[in-house]
Short mmCIF file of C-alpha atoms in Angstrom, two decimals:
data_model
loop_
_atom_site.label_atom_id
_atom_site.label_comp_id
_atom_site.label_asym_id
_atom_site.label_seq_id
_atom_site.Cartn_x
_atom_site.Cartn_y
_atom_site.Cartn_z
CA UNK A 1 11.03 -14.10 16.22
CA UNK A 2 10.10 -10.32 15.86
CA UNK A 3 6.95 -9.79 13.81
CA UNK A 4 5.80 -6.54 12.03
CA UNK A 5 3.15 -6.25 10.77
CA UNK A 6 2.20 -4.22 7.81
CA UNK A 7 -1.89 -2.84 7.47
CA UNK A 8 -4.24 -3.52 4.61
CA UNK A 9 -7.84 -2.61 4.70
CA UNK A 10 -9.69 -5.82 2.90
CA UNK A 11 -12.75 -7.63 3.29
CA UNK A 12 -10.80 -10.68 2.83
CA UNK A 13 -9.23 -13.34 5.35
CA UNK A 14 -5.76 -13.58 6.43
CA UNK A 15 -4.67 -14.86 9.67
CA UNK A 16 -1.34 -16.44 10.81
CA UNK A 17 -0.18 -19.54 13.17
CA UNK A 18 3.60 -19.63 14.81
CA UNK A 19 5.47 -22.43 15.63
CA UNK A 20 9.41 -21.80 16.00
CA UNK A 21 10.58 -19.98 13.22
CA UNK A 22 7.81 -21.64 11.26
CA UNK A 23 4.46 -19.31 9.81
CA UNK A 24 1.39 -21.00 8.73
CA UNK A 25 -0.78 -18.48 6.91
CA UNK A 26 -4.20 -19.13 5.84
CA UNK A 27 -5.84 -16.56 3.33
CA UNK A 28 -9.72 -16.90 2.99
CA UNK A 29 -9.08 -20.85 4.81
CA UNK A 30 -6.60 -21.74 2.42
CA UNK A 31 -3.24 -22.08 4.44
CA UNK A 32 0.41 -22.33 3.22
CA UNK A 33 3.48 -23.33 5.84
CA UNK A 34 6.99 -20.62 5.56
CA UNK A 35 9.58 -22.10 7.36
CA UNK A 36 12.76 -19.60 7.97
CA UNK A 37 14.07 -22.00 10.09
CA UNK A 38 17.12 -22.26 7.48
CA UNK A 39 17.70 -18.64 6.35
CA UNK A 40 21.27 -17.31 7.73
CA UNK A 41 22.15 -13.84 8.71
CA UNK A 42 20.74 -11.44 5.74
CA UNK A 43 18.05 -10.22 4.13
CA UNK A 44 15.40 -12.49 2.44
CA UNK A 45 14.87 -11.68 -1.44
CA UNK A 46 10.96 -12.20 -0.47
CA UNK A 47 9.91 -11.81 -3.99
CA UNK A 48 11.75 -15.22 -5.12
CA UNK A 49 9.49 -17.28 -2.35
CA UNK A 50 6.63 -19.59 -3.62
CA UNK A 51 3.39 -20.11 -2.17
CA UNK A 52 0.23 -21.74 -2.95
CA UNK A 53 -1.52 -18.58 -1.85
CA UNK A 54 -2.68 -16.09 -4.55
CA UNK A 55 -0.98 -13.24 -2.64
CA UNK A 56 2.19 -13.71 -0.70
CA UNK A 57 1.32 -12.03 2.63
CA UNK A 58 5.41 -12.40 3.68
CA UNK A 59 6.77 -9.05 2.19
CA UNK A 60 10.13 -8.99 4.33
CA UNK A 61 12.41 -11.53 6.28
CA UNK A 62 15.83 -10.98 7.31
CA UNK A 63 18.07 -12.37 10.28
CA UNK A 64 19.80 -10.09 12.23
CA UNK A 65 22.26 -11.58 15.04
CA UNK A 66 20.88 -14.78 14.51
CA UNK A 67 17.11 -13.92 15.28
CA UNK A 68 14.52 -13.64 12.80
CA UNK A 69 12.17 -10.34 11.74
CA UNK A 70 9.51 -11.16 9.66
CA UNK A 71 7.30 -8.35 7.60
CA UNK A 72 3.49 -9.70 7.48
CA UNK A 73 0.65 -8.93 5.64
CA UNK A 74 -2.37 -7.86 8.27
CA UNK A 75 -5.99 -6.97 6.67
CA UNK A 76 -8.27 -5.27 9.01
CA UNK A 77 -11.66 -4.06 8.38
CA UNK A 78 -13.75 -0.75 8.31
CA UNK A 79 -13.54 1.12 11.18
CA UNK A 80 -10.54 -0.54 13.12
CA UNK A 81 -9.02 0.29 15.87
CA UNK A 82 -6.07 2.40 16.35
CA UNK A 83 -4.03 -0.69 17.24
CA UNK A 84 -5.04 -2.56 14.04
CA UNK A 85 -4.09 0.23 12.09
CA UNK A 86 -0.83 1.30 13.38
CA UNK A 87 0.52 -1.96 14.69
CA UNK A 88 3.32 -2.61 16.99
CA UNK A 89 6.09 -4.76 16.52
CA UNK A 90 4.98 -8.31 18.50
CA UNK A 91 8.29 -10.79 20.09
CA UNK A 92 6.87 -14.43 19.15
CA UNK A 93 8.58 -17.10 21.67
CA UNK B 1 -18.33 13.21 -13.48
CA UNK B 2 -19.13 15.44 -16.33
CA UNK B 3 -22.09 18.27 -16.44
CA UNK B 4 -25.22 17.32 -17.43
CA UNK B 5 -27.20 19.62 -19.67
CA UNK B 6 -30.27 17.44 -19.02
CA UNK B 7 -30.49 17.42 -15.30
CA UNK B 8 -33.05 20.30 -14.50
CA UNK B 9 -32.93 23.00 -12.02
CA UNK B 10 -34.61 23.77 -9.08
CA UNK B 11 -37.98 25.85 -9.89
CA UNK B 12 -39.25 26.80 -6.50
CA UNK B 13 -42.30 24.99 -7.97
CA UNK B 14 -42.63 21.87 -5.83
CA UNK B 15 -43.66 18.97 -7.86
CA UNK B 16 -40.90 20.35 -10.31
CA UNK B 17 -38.51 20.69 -7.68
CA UNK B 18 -39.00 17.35 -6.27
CA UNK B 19 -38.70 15.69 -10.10
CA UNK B 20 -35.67 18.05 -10.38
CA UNK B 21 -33.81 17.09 -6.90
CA UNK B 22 -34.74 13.38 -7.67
CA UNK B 23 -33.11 13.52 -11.10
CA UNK B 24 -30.54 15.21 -9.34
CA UNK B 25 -29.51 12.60 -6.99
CA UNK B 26 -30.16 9.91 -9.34
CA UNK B 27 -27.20 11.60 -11.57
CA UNK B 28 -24.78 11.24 -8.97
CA UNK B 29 -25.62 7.70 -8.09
CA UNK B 30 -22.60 5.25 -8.16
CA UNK B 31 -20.71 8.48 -7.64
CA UNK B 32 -21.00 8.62 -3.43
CA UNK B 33 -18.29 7.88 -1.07
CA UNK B 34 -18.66 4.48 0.84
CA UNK B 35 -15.50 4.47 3.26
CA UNK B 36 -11.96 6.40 3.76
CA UNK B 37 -9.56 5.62 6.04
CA UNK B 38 -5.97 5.58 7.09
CA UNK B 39 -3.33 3.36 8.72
CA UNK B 40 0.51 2.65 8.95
CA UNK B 41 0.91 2.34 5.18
CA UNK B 42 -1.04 5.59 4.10
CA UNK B 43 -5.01 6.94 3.51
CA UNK B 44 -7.91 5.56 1.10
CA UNK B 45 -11.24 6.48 -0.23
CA UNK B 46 -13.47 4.25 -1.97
CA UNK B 47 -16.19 5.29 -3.76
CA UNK B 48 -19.68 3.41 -4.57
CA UNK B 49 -18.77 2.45 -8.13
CA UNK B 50 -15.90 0.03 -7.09
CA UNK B 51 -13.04 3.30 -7.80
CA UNK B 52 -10.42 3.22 -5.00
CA UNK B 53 -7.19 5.57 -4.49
CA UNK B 54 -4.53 5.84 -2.19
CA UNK B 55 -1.95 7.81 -1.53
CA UNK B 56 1.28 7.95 1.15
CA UNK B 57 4.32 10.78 1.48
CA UNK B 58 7.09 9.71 4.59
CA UNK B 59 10.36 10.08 4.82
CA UNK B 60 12.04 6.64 5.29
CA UNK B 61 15.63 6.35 6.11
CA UNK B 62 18.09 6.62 3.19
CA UNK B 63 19.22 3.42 2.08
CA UNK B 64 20.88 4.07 -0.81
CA UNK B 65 23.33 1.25 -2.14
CA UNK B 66 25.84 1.20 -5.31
CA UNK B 67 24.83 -0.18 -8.25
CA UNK B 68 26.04 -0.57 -11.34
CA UNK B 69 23.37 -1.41 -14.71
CA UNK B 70 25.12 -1.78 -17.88
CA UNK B 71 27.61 0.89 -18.22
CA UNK B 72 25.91 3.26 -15.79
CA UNK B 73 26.59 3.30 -12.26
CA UNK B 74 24.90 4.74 -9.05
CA UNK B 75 23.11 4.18 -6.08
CA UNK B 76 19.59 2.44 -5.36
CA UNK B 77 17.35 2.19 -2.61
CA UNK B 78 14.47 -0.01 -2.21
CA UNK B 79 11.42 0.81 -0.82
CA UNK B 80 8.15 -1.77 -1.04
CA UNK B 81 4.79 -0.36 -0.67
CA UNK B 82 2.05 -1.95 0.96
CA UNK B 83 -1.02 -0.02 -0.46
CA UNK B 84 -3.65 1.23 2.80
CA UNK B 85 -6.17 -0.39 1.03
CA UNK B 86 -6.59 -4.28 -0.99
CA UNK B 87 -7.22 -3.90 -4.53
CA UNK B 88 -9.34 -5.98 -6.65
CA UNK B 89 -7.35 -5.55 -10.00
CA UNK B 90 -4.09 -4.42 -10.62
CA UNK B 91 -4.12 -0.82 -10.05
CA UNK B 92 -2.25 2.17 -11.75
CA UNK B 93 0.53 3.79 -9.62
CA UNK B 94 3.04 6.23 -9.75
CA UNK B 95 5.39 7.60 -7.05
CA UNK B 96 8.26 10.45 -7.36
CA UNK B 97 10.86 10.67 -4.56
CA UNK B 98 13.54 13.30 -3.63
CA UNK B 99 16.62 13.16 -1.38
CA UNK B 100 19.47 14.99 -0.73
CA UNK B 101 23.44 14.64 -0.07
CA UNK B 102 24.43 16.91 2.65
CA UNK B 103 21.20 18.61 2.61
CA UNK B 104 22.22 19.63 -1.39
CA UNK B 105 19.20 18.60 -3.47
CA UNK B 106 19.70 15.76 -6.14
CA UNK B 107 18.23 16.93 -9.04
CA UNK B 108 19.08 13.53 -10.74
CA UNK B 109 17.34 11.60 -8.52
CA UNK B 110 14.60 9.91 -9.94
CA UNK B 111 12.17 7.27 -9.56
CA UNK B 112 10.64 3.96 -11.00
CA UNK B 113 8.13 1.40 -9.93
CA UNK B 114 9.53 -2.18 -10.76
CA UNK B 115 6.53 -4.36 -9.42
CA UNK B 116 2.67 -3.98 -9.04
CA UNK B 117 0.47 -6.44 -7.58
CA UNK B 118 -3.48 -5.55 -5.95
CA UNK B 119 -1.13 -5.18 -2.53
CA UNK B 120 2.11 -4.03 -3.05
CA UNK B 121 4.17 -1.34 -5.17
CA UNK B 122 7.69 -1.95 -5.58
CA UNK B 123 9.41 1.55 -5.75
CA UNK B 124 13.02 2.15 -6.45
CA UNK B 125 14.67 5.44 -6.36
CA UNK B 126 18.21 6.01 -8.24
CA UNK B 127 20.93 8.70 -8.05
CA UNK B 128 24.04 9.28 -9.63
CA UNK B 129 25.34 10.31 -5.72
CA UNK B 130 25.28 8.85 -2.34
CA UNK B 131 22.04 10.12 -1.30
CA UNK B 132 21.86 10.44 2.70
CA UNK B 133 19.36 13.09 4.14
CA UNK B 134 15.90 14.10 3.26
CA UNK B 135 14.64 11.29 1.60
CA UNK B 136 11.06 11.81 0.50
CA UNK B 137 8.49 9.36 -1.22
CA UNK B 138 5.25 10.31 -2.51
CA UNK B 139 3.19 7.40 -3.94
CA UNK B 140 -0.44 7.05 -5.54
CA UNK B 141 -2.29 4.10 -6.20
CA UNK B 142 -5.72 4.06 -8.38
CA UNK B 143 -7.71 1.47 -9.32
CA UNK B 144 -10.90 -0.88 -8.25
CA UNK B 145 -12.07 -2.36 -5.30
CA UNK B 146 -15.03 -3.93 -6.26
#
């Protein structure tokens, strides 16, 4: 699975858990599970998915040649490094 | 912030001044910069009273896709906004794009925002052409973060 994430400065909470093709997300320790596992070749409409969150920190999902590239929400704080702020692209096994 | 006929002037009379630079500061309470930044999604300043902008200009890849809406038809492309910054509210945004077909300018290009949340800005750009070079986006987010 290829992960991108996508910068937010924000005093709030939001960290992530991977398991498969499965994301566990848990915003200010409230968590909800996003299991791709089923989504065939294509682009995700990300803006039909429900979760239990109050923001949905998915914001893209597609499957390209069979693997999966997920677009994630990532808040960092004041001052943050370079490599919070302008984050590479991370290969989840 | 607006002028302020009743903040006073410096003297060069100490115990004036002192009254006059206190008042002074005292007007622009609230009004001070806390924190500005940038990162992968654009820059941010937020100010002591809770105001926050943003604002991001790139050039992202032309995507533009036929579409037809009602009777007219054209081409879209997509682009979703992750503002630099978390708001606390809904904020205010606009954006404008431009983009060109063979490096000829679309002047009928133009732009809408179809979603706002405190985090994203859904941005769409439409042309009556193929769009496929120089693709533009300049986007600006205001509202609260406290």
């Amino acid at each position: 699975m290829l992960i991108r994430y996508s910068p937010q400065r924000s005093d709030r909470s939001l960290t992530y858990e991977f398991e498969g093709e499965t994301i566990t997300a848990t915003l200010d320790g409230q968590s909800d599970v996003f299991d791709f596992s089923g989504l065939p070749d294509g682009e995700l409409d990300v803006s039909a998915l429900e979760t239990t969150l109050d923001i949905c920190p998915v914001l893209a999902a597609r499957r390209v040649n069979g693997q999966l590239e997920v677009t994630l929400l990532k808040f960092h704080g004041p001052n943050a490094p370079e490599s919070e702020r302008f984050p590479k692209p991370e290969v989840i096994d | 912030m607006e002028w302020n006929p009743n903040i006073p002037v410096v003297t060069n009379n100490v115990q004036d001044d002192l009254d006059a630079i206190r008042a002074n500061f005292q007007h622009l309470d609230q009004s001070r910069i806390v924190e500005m930044g940038e990162n992968a999604n654009g820059h941010y300043v937020r100010w002591e009273n809770g105001l926050q902008a943003c604002w991001f200009t790139n050039n992202p890849t032309p995507n533009f896709t036929e579409r037809i809406e009602g009777a007219v038809s054209g081409y879209l492309h997509w682009d979703d906004w992750t503002y630099p910054a978390t708001f606390i509210a809904i904020p205010s945004v606009v954006a404008i794009g431009r983009g060109a077909v063979d490096f000829v300018i679309q002047t009928s290009l133009n732009t809408s925002i179809v979603s706002v949340s405190t985090t994203t800005a859904g941005i769409r750009l439409w042309a009556w052409n193929q769009v496929n070079v120089n693709v533009t986006i300049c986007r600006i987010a205001i509202g609260r973060w406290k």
